[in-house]
Amino acid sequence: MSAPSLYHTFQRYRTLQTDKITALPIVILMPHSACNCKCVMCDIWKGNHNLKQLTERDIEGLLDSLRRLGTRYVAMSGGEALLNPNFFRFCAILKKEDIKISLLSTGLSLARHADNLLLWVNDIIVSLDGDEKLHDTIRNIPGAYRKLKEGVQLLHSKNPDFRITGRTVIHRLNFRHWPAIIDAAADMGLDQISFLPADVSSEAFNRANPWDEPRQHEILPSKEELPEVLEMIRSLIRDYQPFFGSRFIAESPAKLSKIGEYYTASYGMNAFPYKKCNAPWVSTVVEADGTVRPCFFLPPLGNIHENTLTDILNSPAAIEFRKNLDMDTNSACVKCVCYLHLSPGTKLNV
């Protein structure tokens, strides 16, 4: 994608200066509330019986706001976005606006939808939790790894240049298998792999309430395990230098080290790593029921079934929220595991 126009760059500056959204480069849509995995670190699948999904009318209703705000990139998240039967129709609607589309997926149905994915989606980010045995265990789906690998390899056989990257949540159940995860990503043909710590404290991912302490510690490495976590990171930085140099591992060694710092901070041993983030000013999340949030982890601003996206984002309450949001003290921001920083002139690489 080309660099933003001078006008759009100016509007991004205006947004950051005034807290009124005049440019919105990125929108995250959640087409379907359900998921086809039952991951141990996520509760989305527990709400599968209470299905919500975006409609064609919802997507068409967003277009005026997306045009006004110059949105050029939509990430389809979930749940599993491909469970929505109208997913590719959504893509067609957005493509007419010259909007690039990324899909975040469990990867279970990539092979089934391969031709349409290559036609309508610009790139795919899949979840990878371990080697075959561990991935299937964490996903609670027999054959999940095999289906993911088959889908990735089929897509690349049809178009070797189609970009498919992986994302791994590192936690108590898989940190010892970190090297195997990197090797598995390379073996199945992913173009890149990235890592982040587990969110155990927020209400995101369909948690009606934050997890209690026993539930958190099912996923959080124990205090006694922290030396192992830190040593694992040091050994990765030492043994996988070519993977950092080629950017196959997306994070720099310094950024990878912050995963260890995040987990030691969870026990009060240091401050949580500093995050440079402006997500509420450059992006928004539209959930499957129409709820609009500044990001996955912050409170709702409104619902697209009641107001336009532009009106929701620029309501007096939303502007005041951004104006008063102190990311250095907001508890959700301090403990955030997935953050975004987009300066006004930044090119979106899709």
PDB file of N, CA, C and O in Angstrom, residues 304-343:
ATOM      1  N   ILE A 304     -23.262   0.489  16.345  1.00  0.00           N
ATOM      2  CA  ILE A 304     -23.575   0.936  14.977  1.00  0.00           C
ATOM      3  C   ILE A 304     -25.040   0.710  14.617  1.00  0.00           C
ATOM      4  O   ILE A 304     -25.503   1.233  13.605  1.00  0.00           O
ATOM      5  N   HIS A 305     -25.777  -0.040  15.430  1.00  0.00           N
ATOM      6  CA  HIS A 305     -27.210  -0.202  15.191  1.00  0.00           C
ATOM      7  C   HIS A 305     -27.997   0.995  15.719  1.00  0.00           C
ATOM      8  O   HIS A 305     -29.208   1.096  15.465  1.00  0.00           O
ATOM      9  N   GLU A 306     -27.314   1.887  16.434  1.00  0.00           N
ATOM     10  CA  GLU A 306     -27.981   3.052  17.015  1.00  0.00           C
ATOM     11  C   GLU A 306     -27.472   4.372  16.438  1.00  0.00           C
ATOM     12  O   GLU A 306     -28.219   5.350  16.362  1.00  0.00           O
ATOM     13  N   ASN A 307     -26.207   4.407  16.028  1.00  0.00           N
ATOM     14  CA  ASN A 307     -25.614   5.623  15.460  1.00  0.00           C
ATOM     15  C   ASN A 307     -24.586   5.243  14.406  1.00  0.00           C
ATOM     16  O   ASN A 307     -24.122   4.103  14.363  1.00  0.00           O
ATOM     17  N   THR A 308     -24.204   6.209  13.577  1.00  0.00           N
ATOM     18  CA  THR A 308     -23.151   5.949  12.608  1.00  0.00           C
ATOM     19  C   THR A 308     -21.815   5.830  13.331  1.00  0.00           C
ATOM     20  O   THR A 308     -21.643   6.345  14.443  1.00  0.00           O
ATOM     21  N   LEU A 309     -20.877   5.150  12.681  1.00  0.00           N
ATOM     22  CA  LEU A 309     -19.564   4.986  13.291  1.00  0.00           C
ATOM     23  C   LEU A 309     -18.921   6.344  13.549  1.00  0.00           C
ATOM     24  O   LEU A 309     -18.339   6.571  14.627  1.00  0.00           O
ATOM     25  N   THR A 310     -19.036   7.282  12.608  1.00  0.00           N
ATOM     26  CA  THR A 310     -18.454   8.615  12.791  1.00  0.00           C
ATOM     27  C   THR A 310     -19.054   9.310  14.000  1.00  0.00           C
ATOM     28  O   THR A 310     -18.332   9.907  14.818  1.00  0.00           O
ATOM     29  N   ASP A 311     -20.372   9.246  14.136  1.00  0.00           N
ATOM     30  CA  ASP A 311     -21.030   9.905  15.274  1.00  0.00           C
ATOM     31  C   ASP A 311     -20.646   9.255  16.592  1.00  0.00           C
ATOM     32  O   ASP A 311     -20.496   9.939  17.614  1.00  0.00           O
ATOM     33  N   ILE A 312     -20.480   7.931  16.595  1.00  0.00           N
ATOM     34  CA  ILE A 312     -20.067   7.247  17.829  1.00  0.00           C
ATOM     35  C   ILE A 312     -18.667   7.689  18.238  1.00  0.00           C
ATOM     36  O   ILE A 312     -18.416   8.042  19.398  1.00  0.00           O
ATOM     37  N   LEU A 313     -17.750   7.670  17.270  1.00  0.00           N
ATOM     38  CA  LEU A 313     -16.353   7.991  17.582  1.00  0.00           C
ATOM     39  C   LEU A 313     -16.173   9.443  17.980  1.00  0.00           C
ATOM     40  O   LEU A 313     -15.235   9.786  18.724  1.00  0.00           O
ATOM     41  N   ASN A 314     -17.048  10.315  17.472  1.00  0.00           N
ATOM     42  CA  ASN A 314     -16.900  11.746  17.750  1.00  0.00           C
ATOM     43  C   ASN A 314     -18.012  12.296  18.629  1.00  0.00           C
ATOM     44  O   ASN A 314     -18.278  13.498  18.644  1.00  0.00           O
ATOM     45  N   SER A 315     -18.662  11.419  19.381  1.00  0.00           N
ATOM     46  CA  SER A 315     -19.611  11.898  20.383  1.00  0.00           C
ATOM     47  C   SER A 315     -18.839  12.663  21.459  1.00  0.00           C
ATOM     48  O   SER A 315     -17.633  12.435  21.658  1.00  0.00           O
ATOM     49  N   PRO A 316     -19.489  13.580  22.162  1.00  0.00           N
ATOM     50  CA  PRO A 316     -18.786  14.303  23.240  1.00  0.00           C
ATOM     51  C   PRO A 316     -18.140  13.351  24.250  1.00  0.00           C
ATOM     52  O   PRO A 316     -17.020  13.606  24.714  1.00  0.00           O
ATOM     53  N   ALA A 317     -18.849  12.244  24.563  1.00  0.00           N
ATOM     54  CA  ALA A 317     -18.301  11.304  25.545  1.00  0.00           C
ATOM     55  C   ALA A 317     -17.045  10.616  25.011  1.00  0.00           C
ATOM     56  O   ALA A 317     -16.074  10.417  25.752  1.00  0.00           O
ATOM     57  N   ALA A 318     -17.038  10.258  23.713  1.00  0.00           N
ATOM     58  CA  ALA A 318     -15.880   9.580  23.131  1.00  0.00           C
ATOM     59  C   ALA A 318     -14.678  10.522  23.053  1.00  0.00           C
ATOM     60  O   ALA A 318     -13.537  10.118  23.343  1.00  0.00           O
ATOM     61  N   ILE A 319     -14.916  11.761  22.647  1.00  0.00           N
ATOM     62  CA  ILE A 319     -13.823  12.741  22.579  1.00  0.00           C
ATOM     63  C   ILE A 319     -13.255  12.974  23.970  1.00  0.00           C
ATOM     64  O   ILE A 319     -12.031  13.022  24.173  1.00  0.00           O
ATOM     65  N   GLU A 320     -14.143  13.091  24.952  1.00  0.00           N
ATOM     66  CA  GLU A 320     -13.696  13.310  26.328  1.00  0.00           C
ATOM     67  C   GLU A 320     -12.905  12.104  26.837  1.00  0.00           C
ATOM     68  O   GLU A 320     -11.901  12.267  27.552  1.00  0.00           O
ATOM     69  N   PHE A 321     -13.338  10.911  26.451  1.00  0.00           N
ATOM     70  CA  PHE A 321     -12.621   9.700  26.856  1.00  0.00           C
ATOM     71  C   PHE A 321     -11.181   9.734  26.348  1.00  0.00           C
ATOM     72  O   PHE A 321     -10.234   9.483  27.098  1.00  0.00           O
ATOM     73  N   ARG A 322     -11.017  10.039  25.063  1.00  0.00           N
ATOM     74  CA  ARG A 322      -9.655  10.087  24.511  1.00  0.00           C
ATOM     75  C   ARG A 322      -8.844  11.199  25.139  1.00  0.00           C
ATOM     76  O   ARG A 322      -7.641  11.029  25.419  1.00  0.00           O
ATOM     77  N   LYS A 323      -9.486  12.322  25.365  1.00  0.00           N
ATOM     78  CA  LYS A 323      -8.767  13.464  25.939  1.00  0.00           C
ATOM     79  C   LYS A 323      -8.209  13.138  27.323  1.00  0.00           C
ATOM     80  O   LYS A 323      -7.122  13.579  27.700  1.00  0.00           O
ATOM     81  N   ASN A 324      -8.958  12.341  28.079  1.00  0.00           N
ATOM     82  CA  ASN A 324      -8.573  12.046  29.461  1.00  0.00           C
ATOM     83  C   ASN A 324      -7.866  10.702  29.624  1.00  0.00           C
ATOM     84  O   ASN A 324      -7.503  10.333  30.743  1.00  0.00           O
ATOM     85  N   LEU A 325      -7.692   9.967  28.511  1.00  0.00           N
ATOM     86  CA  LEU A 325      -7.074   8.640  28.617  1.00  0.00           C
ATOM     87  C   LEU A 325      -5.570   8.778  28.878  1.00  0.00           C
ATOM     88  O   LEU A 325      -4.821   9.262  28.034  1.00  0.00           O
ATOM     89  N   ASP A 326      -5.145   8.350  30.030  1.00  0.00           N
ATOM     90  CA  ASP A 326      -3.728   8.346  30.395  1.00  0.00           C
ATOM     91  C   ASP A 326      -3.246   6.901  30.364  1.00  0.00           C
ATOM     92  O   ASP A 326      -3.541   6.111  31.274  1.00  0.00           O
ATOM     93  N   MET A 327      -2.532   6.550  29.333  1.00  0.00           N
ATOM     94  CA  MET A 327      -2.115   5.161  29.169  1.00  0.00           C
ATOM     95  C   MET A 327      -1.075   4.725  30.188  1.00  0.00           C
ATOM     96  O   MET A 327      -0.835   3.535  30.360  1.00  0.00           O
ATOM     97  N   ASP A 328      -0.454   5.693  30.853  1.00  0.00           N
ATOM     98  CA  ASP A 328       0.527   5.341  31.877  1.00  0.00           C
ATOM     99  C   ASP A 328      -0.128   4.919  33.187  1.00  0.00           C
ATOM    100  O   ASP A 328       0.528   4.322  34.044  1.00  0.00           O
ATOM    101  N   THR A 329      -1.433   5.241  33.340  1.00  0.00           N
ATOM    102  CA  THR A 329      -2.118   4.908  34.593  1.00  0.00           C
ATOM    103  C   THR A 329      -3.360   4.057  34.394  1.00  0.00           C
ATOM    104  O   THR A 329      -3.804   3.400  35.335  1.00  0.00           O
ATOM    105  N   ASN A 330      -3.937   4.062  33.190  1.00  0.00           N
ATOM    106  CA  ASN A 330      -5.112   3.237  32.941  1.00  0.00           C
ATOM    107  C   ASN A 330      -4.743   1.764  33.108  1.00  0.00           C
ATOM    108  O   ASN A 330      -3.799   1.278  32.482  1.00  0.00           O
ATOM    109  N   SER A 331      -5.477   1.042  33.939  1.00  0.00           N
ATOM    110  CA  SER A 331      -5.083  -0.335  34.278  1.00  0.00           C
ATOM    111  C   SER A 331      -5.080  -1.254  33.064  1.00  0.00           C
ATOM    112  O   SER A 331      -4.205  -2.119  32.936  1.00  0.00           O
ATOM    113  N   ALA A 332      -6.049  -1.068  32.162  1.00  0.00           N
ATOM    114  CA  ALA A 332      -6.086  -1.904  30.959  1.00  0.00           C
ATOM    115  C   ALA A 332      -4.891  -1.624  30.068  1.00  0.00           C
ATOM    116  O   ALA A 332      -4.299  -2.547  29.491  1.00  0.00           O
ATOM    117  N   CYS A 333      -4.527  -0.361  29.939  1.00  0.00           N
ATOM    118  CA  CYS A 333      -3.393   0.007  29.088  1.00  0.00           C
ATOM    119  C   CYS A 333      -2.068  -0.451  29.688  1.00  0.00           C
ATOM    120  O   CYS A 333      -1.184  -0.929  28.970  1.00  0.00           O
ATOM    121  N   VAL A 334      -1.929  -0.296  30.992  1.00  0.00           N
ATOM    122  CA  VAL A 334      -0.679  -0.686  31.652  1.00  0.00           C
ATOM    123  C   VAL A 334      -0.397  -2.168  31.439  1.00  0.00           C
ATOM    124  O   VAL A 334       0.743  -2.574  31.189  1.00  0.00           O
ATOM    125  N   LYS A 335      -1.448  -2.996  31.495  1.00  0.00           N
ATOM    126  CA  LYS A 335      -1.275  -4.452  31.374  1.00  0.00           C
ATOM    127  C   LYS A 335      -1.560  -4.966  29.964  1.00  0.00           C
ATOM    128  O   LYS A 335      -1.622  -6.182  29.756  1.00  0.00           O
ATOM    129  N   CYS A 336      -1.699  -4.070  28.999  1.00  0.00           N
ATOM    130  CA  CYS A 336      -2.062  -4.475  27.643  1.00  0.00           C
ATOM    131  C   CYS A 336      -0.982  -5.364  27.024  1.00  0.00           C
ATOM    132  O   CYS A 336       0.213  -5.132  27.197  1.00  0.00           O
ATOM    133  N   VAL A 337      -1.426  -6.387  26.287  1.00  0.00           N
ATOM    134  CA  VAL A 337      -0.483  -7.292  25.620  1.00  0.00           C
ATOM    135  C   VAL A 337      -0.426  -7.056  24.115  1.00  0.00           C
ATOM    136  O   VAL A 337       0.439  -7.590  23.429  1.00  0.00           O
ATOM    137  N   CYS A 338      -1.367  -6.272  23.579  1.00  0.00           N
ATOM    138  CA  CYS A 338      -1.498  -6.113  22.124  1.00  0.00           C
ATOM    139  C   CYS A 338      -1.774  -4.647  21.826  1.00  0.00           C
ATOM    140  O   CYS A 338      -2.906  -4.184  21.952  1.00  0.00           O
ATOM    141  N   TYR A 339      -0.759  -3.923  21.454  1.00  0.00           N
ATOM    142  CA  TYR A 339      -0.882  -2.482  21.315  1.00  0.00           C
ATOM    143  C   TYR A 339      -0.473  -2.049  19.915  1.00  0.00           C
ATOM    144  O   TYR A 339       0.124  -2.800  19.149  1.00  0.00           O
ATOM    145  N   LEU A 340      -0.825  -0.810  19.599  1.00  0.00           N
ATOM    146  CA  LEU A 340      -0.624  -0.300  18.235  1.00  0.00           C
ATOM    147  C   LEU A 340      -0.147   1.135  18.310  1.00  0.00           C
ATOM    148  O   LEU A 340      -0.701   1.950  19.058  1.00  0.00           O
ATOM    149  N   HIS A 341       0.872   1.447  17.536  1.00  0.00           N
ATOM    150  CA  HIS A 341       1.285   2.846  17.398  1.00  0.00           C
ATOM    151  C   HIS A 341       1.467   3.153  15.921  1.00  0.00           C
ATOM    152  O   HIS A 341       2.228   2.496  15.224  1.00  0.00           O
ATOM    153  N   LEU A 342       0.736   4.155  15.464  1.00  0.00           N
ATOM    154  CA  LEU A 342       0.764   4.528  14.057  1.00  0.00           C
ATOM    155  C   LEU A 342       0.949   6.035  13.974  1.00  0.00           C
ATOM    156  O   LEU A 342       0.044   6.799  14.308  1.00  0.00           O
ATOM    157  N   SER A 343       2.130   6.453  13.571  1.00  0.00           N
ATOM    158  CA  SER A 343       2.369   7.897  13.414  1.00  0.00           C
ATOM    159  C   SER A 343       1.692   8.395  12.144  1.00  0.00           C
ATOM    160  O   SER A 343       1.358   7.610  11.260  1.00  0.00           O
TER     161      SER A 343
END
